[in-house]
């Protein structure tokens, strides 16, 4: 087993980096990959940068150059599920792009045209279970297993939150997960995304994001680290 661990921002990987034993550092396509171990597991840690293109590129490199067997994505998101508060957690059951829209040609919202298979990429059942178990053990937060939707926008609009609920039944929104999910799926690599809510994607989202990102990232880190300890 070799785990590819991805965060989008510095805050999301910094703590992880201090806890792992870094054996070697690599740079591909401007992304830095930290190769090493944590809790006796082989892992590669990286910051992919914001957005779906960065996330897709980084995931493919993790698979091609490092032969990672499992992908864990950790970070913050905007809550869409009404039961979620800032600080609460979402474990992905699947991930989908909310901003792909070829409805003009008769495709459903979020559907990738002429693509074989579902555009709602399913996370790995075992990883979902492990993530949920450690989240319950390590935090007293509300945990939702649900669909994560991703797009190349920071959402700060209550009307769009309603749309994401209605069109996708989404638990939370962020900017990378579906790209990681698609690349992992096409390469037959199991993945899970764990997101800590930094905001509610509404009019106050940018302030909430600024205030809670460090805290929420800390929590995501704790969960990924605990997952590595838990996995045999
Ligand atoms: N990541 C954290 N909060 C977000 C939001 N409101 N929209 C998109 N990505 C996010």
Short mmCIF file of C-alpha atoms and ligand atoms in Angstrom, two decimals:
data_model
loop_
_atom_site.label_atom_id
_atom_site.label_comp_id
_atom_site.label_asym_id
_atom_site.label_seq_id
_atom_site.Cartn_x
_atom_site.Cartn_y
_atom_site.Cartn_z
CA UNK A 1 0.00 0.00 0.00
CA UNK A 2 1.17 3.48 -0.80
CA UNK A 3 -1.04 6.44 0.09
CA UNK A 4 -1.26 9.60 -1.98
CA UNK A 5 -2.38 12.38 0.34
CA UNK A 6 -3.50 15.62 -1.24
CA UNK A 7 -4.53 19.02 0.10
CA UNK A 8 -5.28 22.08 -1.99
CA UNK A 9 -3.69 24.72 0.25
CA UNK A 10 -0.67 25.10 2.54
CA UNK A 11 -2.88 25.06 5.64
CA UNK A 12 -4.23 21.70 4.55
CA UNK A 13 -0.86 19.92 4.37
CA UNK A 14 1.52 21.81 6.69
CA UNK A 15 0.67 19.91 9.88
CA UNK A 16 0.81 16.62 8.04
CA UNK A 17 4.29 17.43 6.79
CA UNK A 18 5.58 17.99 10.32
CA UNK A 19 4.18 14.66 11.47
CA UNK A 20 5.47 12.49 8.61
CA UNK A 21 9.05 11.31 8.08
CA UNK A 22 10.11 12.88 4.79
CA UNK A 23 12.67 10.71 2.98
CA UNK A 24 12.80 12.49 -0.36
CA UNK A 25 11.31 15.53 -2.09
CA UNK A 26 10.37 15.59 -5.78
CA UNK A 27 9.03 18.30 -8.06
CA UNK A 28 6.89 17.53 -11.11
CA UNK A 29 4.95 20.15 -13.06
CA UNK A 30 5.80 22.68 -10.31
CA UNK A 31 4.10 20.54 -7.62
CA UNK A 32 6.25 19.39 -4.68
CA UNK A 33 5.77 15.77 -3.59
CA UNK A 34 7.01 14.68 -0.15
CA UNK A 35 7.83 10.98 -0.15
CA UNK A 36 8.05 9.26 3.20
CA UNK A 37 6.19 7.43 5.94
CA UNK A 38 3.70 8.03 8.69
CA UNK A 39 2.60 5.42 11.22
CA UNK A 40 4.71 2.90 9.24
CA UNK A 41 2.73 3.50 6.05
CA UNK A 42 4.36 4.59 2.80
CA UNK A 43 2.92 7.88 1.65
CA UNK A 44 3.37 10.78 -0.71
CA UNK A 45 2.08 14.14 0.52
CA UNK A 46 1.43 17.06 -1.80
CA UNK A 47 -0.33 20.37 -2.17
CA UNK A 48 -2.10 20.36 -5.52
CA UNK A 49 -3.18 24.01 -5.58
CA UNK A 50 -6.72 25.26 -6.01
CA UNK A 51 -9.13 24.07 -8.68
CA UNK A 52 -9.96 21.01 -10.71
CA UNK A 53 -7.13 21.20 -13.25
CA UNK A 54 -4.48 21.32 -10.51
CA UNK A 55 -6.18 18.49 -8.66
CA UNK A 56 -6.43 16.28 -11.75
CA UNK A 57 -2.83 16.86 -12.76
CA UNK A 58 -1.52 16.11 -9.28
CA UNK A 59 -3.59 12.94 -8.91
CA UNK A 60 -2.33 11.54 -12.21
CA UNK A 61 1.27 12.26 -11.21
CA UNK A 62 0.74 10.48 -7.87
CA UNK A 63 -0.43 7.43 -9.76
CA UNK A 64 2.06 7.46 -12.65
CA UNK A 65 5.28 8.55 -10.93
CA UNK A 66 4.76 7.14 -7.44
CA UNK A 67 2.46 4.16 -7.99
CA UNK A 68 0.17 5.23 -5.16
CA UNK A 69 -2.47 2.59 -4.44
CA UNK A 70 -4.92 4.75 -2.45
CA UNK A 71 -5.78 8.45 -2.66
CA UNK A 72 -6.94 10.50 0.33
CA UNK A 73 -7.94 14.12 -0.18
CA UNK A 74 -8.25 16.35 2.84
CA UNK A 75 -9.30 19.96 3.32
CA UNK A 76 -12.11 22.42 3.82
CA UNK A 77 -15.45 22.93 2.07
CA UNK A 78 -18.65 24.96 2.11
CA UNK A 79 -21.57 23.19 3.79
CA UNK A 80 -24.63 22.48 1.62
CA UNK A 81 -26.45 19.87 3.72
CA UNK A 82 -28.64 21.84 6.15
CA UNK A 83 -27.62 19.72 9.13
CA UNK A 84 -23.95 20.77 8.79
CA UNK A 85 -22.39 23.58 10.79
CA UNK A 86 -18.93 25.13 10.49
CA UNK A 87 -16.42 22.59 11.84
CA UNK A 88 -18.58 19.58 10.95
CA UNK A 89 -17.33 16.87 8.63
CA UNK A 90 -18.23 15.29 5.31
CA UNK A 91 -16.89 11.93 4.18
CA UNK A 92 -17.45 11.51 0.44
CA UNK A 93 -19.67 8.74 -0.83
CA UNK A 94 -19.12 10.16 -4.31
CA UNK A 95 -17.99 13.33 -6.07
CA UNK A 96 -19.28 15.15 -9.11
CA UNK A 97 -18.54 18.39 -11.00
CA UNK A 98 -21.36 20.89 -10.46
CA UNK A 99 -20.07 23.33 -13.06
CA UNK A 100 -20.06 21.10 -16.12
CA UNK A 101 -23.18 22.12 -18.00
CA UNK A 102 -23.96 20.77 -21.44
CA UNK A 103 -27.73 20.87 -20.90
CA UNK A 104 -28.03 22.80 -24.19
CA UNK A 105 -27.20 19.51 -25.93
CA UNK A 106 -29.62 17.48 -23.81
CA UNK A 107 -27.18 16.22 -21.15
CA UNK A 108 -28.03 16.42 -17.46
CA UNK A 109 -26.41 19.09 -15.28
CA UNK A 110 -23.08 17.76 -14.05
CA UNK A 111 -22.98 15.05 -16.71
CA UNK A 112 -19.77 14.73 -18.69
CA UNK A 113 -20.88 14.44 -22.33
CA UNK A 114 -20.03 11.31 -24.32
CA UNK A 115 -18.38 9.81 -21.24
CA UNK A 116 -18.94 6.14 -20.56
CA UNK A 117 -20.08 5.44 -17.02
CA UNK A 118 -21.45 7.69 -14.33
CA UNK A 119 -20.22 11.26 -13.87
CA UNK A 120 -20.83 10.78 -10.14
CA UNK A 121 -17.60 9.06 -9.12
CA UNK A 122 -17.98 6.64 -6.23
CA UNK A 123 -15.56 6.67 -3.31
CA UNK A 124 -14.15 3.42 -1.94
CA UNK A 125 -16.42 1.69 0.58
CA UNK A 126 -13.61 0.57 2.91
CA UNK A 127 -12.01 4.02 2.96
CA UNK A 128 -15.42 5.63 3.63
CA UNK A 129 -15.92 3.30 6.58
CA UNK A 130 -12.45 3.89 8.00
CA UNK A 131 -12.75 7.68 7.60
CA UNK A 132 -16.14 7.67 9.32
CA UNK A 133 -14.95 5.44 12.14
CA UNK A 134 -11.93 7.61 12.95
CA UNK A 135 -14.02 10.79 12.61
CA UNK A 136 -16.43 9.42 15.22
CA UNK A 137 -13.57 8.34 17.48
CA UNK A 138 -11.45 11.48 17.22
CA UNK A 139 -14.01 14.29 17.09
CA UNK A 140 -17.38 15.12 18.58
CA UNK A 141 -18.45 16.73 15.31
CA UNK A 142 -21.52 15.95 13.26
CA UNK A 143 -20.43 13.67 10.39
CA UNK A 144 -22.30 13.35 7.11
CA UNK A 145 -21.52 10.72 4.49
CA UNK A 146 -22.59 12.26 1.21
CA UNK A 147 -21.96 13.58 -2.24
CA UNK A 148 -19.30 16.24 -2.69
CA UNK A 149 -19.68 18.63 -5.61
CA UNK A 150 -16.75 20.52 -7.08
CA UNK A 151 -16.41 23.48 -9.42
CA UNK A 152 -13.97 26.21 -10.25
CA UNK A 153 -15.79 28.81 -8.16
CA UNK A 154 -15.83 29.78 -4.50
CA UNK A 155 -19.55 29.69 -3.71
CA UNK A 156 -20.89 32.52 -1.54
CA UNK A 157 -24.48 32.71 -2.66
CA UNK A 158 -27.47 31.29 -0.82
CA UNK A 159 -29.50 30.82 -4.04
CA UNK A 160 -26.75 28.71 -5.54
CA UNK A 161 -26.60 26.64 -2.35
CA UNK A 162 -30.30 25.84 -2.89
CA UNK A 163 -29.54 24.89 -6.50
CA UNK A 164 -26.74 22.54 -5.42
CA UNK A 165 -29.14 20.93 -2.94
CA UNK A 166 -31.91 20.55 -5.50
CA UNK A 167 -29.85 19.52 -8.55
CA UNK A 168 -27.23 17.33 -6.87
CA UNK A 169 -28.38 16.54 -3.32
CA UNK A 170 -24.87 17.66 -2.36
CA UNK A 171 -23.50 17.52 1.18
CA UNK A 172 -20.79 20.13 0.56
CA UNK A 173 -19.07 22.13 -2.17
CA UNK A 174 -15.38 22.63 -2.87
CA UNK A 175 -13.05 23.05 -5.82
CA UNK A 176 -11.03 19.84 -6.30
CA UNK A 177 -12.67 16.62 -5.11
CA UNK A 178 -14.50 15.60 -8.27
CA UNK A 179 -11.33 15.98 -10.34
CA UNK A 180 -9.42 13.73 -7.93
CA UNK A 181 -12.34 11.31 -7.97
CA UNK A 182 -12.51 11.16 -11.76
CA UNK A 183 -8.78 10.61 -12.24
CA UNK A 184 -8.63 8.00 -9.47
CA UNK A 185 -11.65 6.17 -10.92
CA UNK A 186 -10.28 6.13 -14.46
CA UNK A 187 -7.07 4.61 -13.07
CA UNK A 188 -8.95 2.14 -10.89
CA UNK A 189 -7.48 3.58 -7.68
CA UNK A 190 -9.62 3.71 -4.51
CA UNK A 191 -10.15 7.18 -3.04
CA UNK A 192 -11.99 9.09 -0.35
CA UNK A 193 -12.37 12.81 0.32
CA UNK A 194 -12.66 14.17 3.84
CA UNK A 195 -13.79 17.76 4.18
CA UNK A 196 -14.16 19.91 7.25
CA UNK A 197 -16.71 22.75 6.86
CA UNK A 198 -15.09 26.20 6.84
CA UNK A 199 -18.28 28.07 5.83
CA UNK A 200 -21.84 27.64 4.60
CA UNK A 201 -21.23 28.85 1.02
CA UNK A 202 -23.57 31.81 1.67
CA UNK A 203 -23.12 35.60 1.86
CA UNK A 204 -20.83 35.24 4.91
CA UNK A 205 -18.72 32.50 3.32
CA UNK A 206 -15.59 34.53 2.61
CA UNK A 207 -15.34 35.80 6.21
CA UNK A 208 -16.10 32.40 7.64
CA UNK A 209 -13.56 30.77 5.31
CA UNK A 210 -10.84 33.19 6.48
CA UNK A 211 -11.66 32.57 10.13
CA UNK A 212 -12.13 28.81 10.15
CA UNK A 213 -9.81 27.42 7.47
CA UNK A 214 -6.86 26.84 9.79
CA UNK A 215 -9.04 25.18 12.42
CA UNK A 216 -10.90 23.05 9.90
CA UNK A 217 -7.64 22.06 8.19
CA UNK A 218 -6.24 20.98 11.54
CA UNK A 219 -9.18 18.66 11.99
CA UNK A 220 -8.86 17.18 8.49
CA UNK A 221 -5.21 16.52 9.22
CA UNK A 222 -6.06 14.70 12.45
CA UNK A 223 -8.42 12.43 10.55
CA UNK A 224 -6.05 11.51 7.75
CA UNK A 225 -3.27 10.87 10.22
CA UNK A 226 -5.60 8.70 12.32
CA UNK A 227 -6.72 6.82 9.22
CA UNK A 228 -3.12 5.87 8.42
CA UNK A 229 -2.68 4.63 11.98
CA UNK A 230 -5.92 2.64 11.79
CA UNK A 231 -5.32 0.92 8.42
CA UNK A 232 -3.55 -2.45 8.55
N1 LIG B 1 -14.00 25.63 -0.04
C1 LIG B 1 -14.34 26.06 1.18
N2 LIG B 1 -15.49 26.79 1.13
C2 LIG B 1 -15.86 26.81 -0.17
C3 LIG B 1 -16.93 27.42 -0.87
N3 LIG B 1 -17.84 28.15 -0.22
N4 LIG B 1 -17.00 27.25 -2.21
C4 LIG B 1 -16.05 26.52 -2.86
N5 LIG B 1 -15.02 25.94 -2.25
C5 LIG B 1 -14.91 26.07 -0.92
#
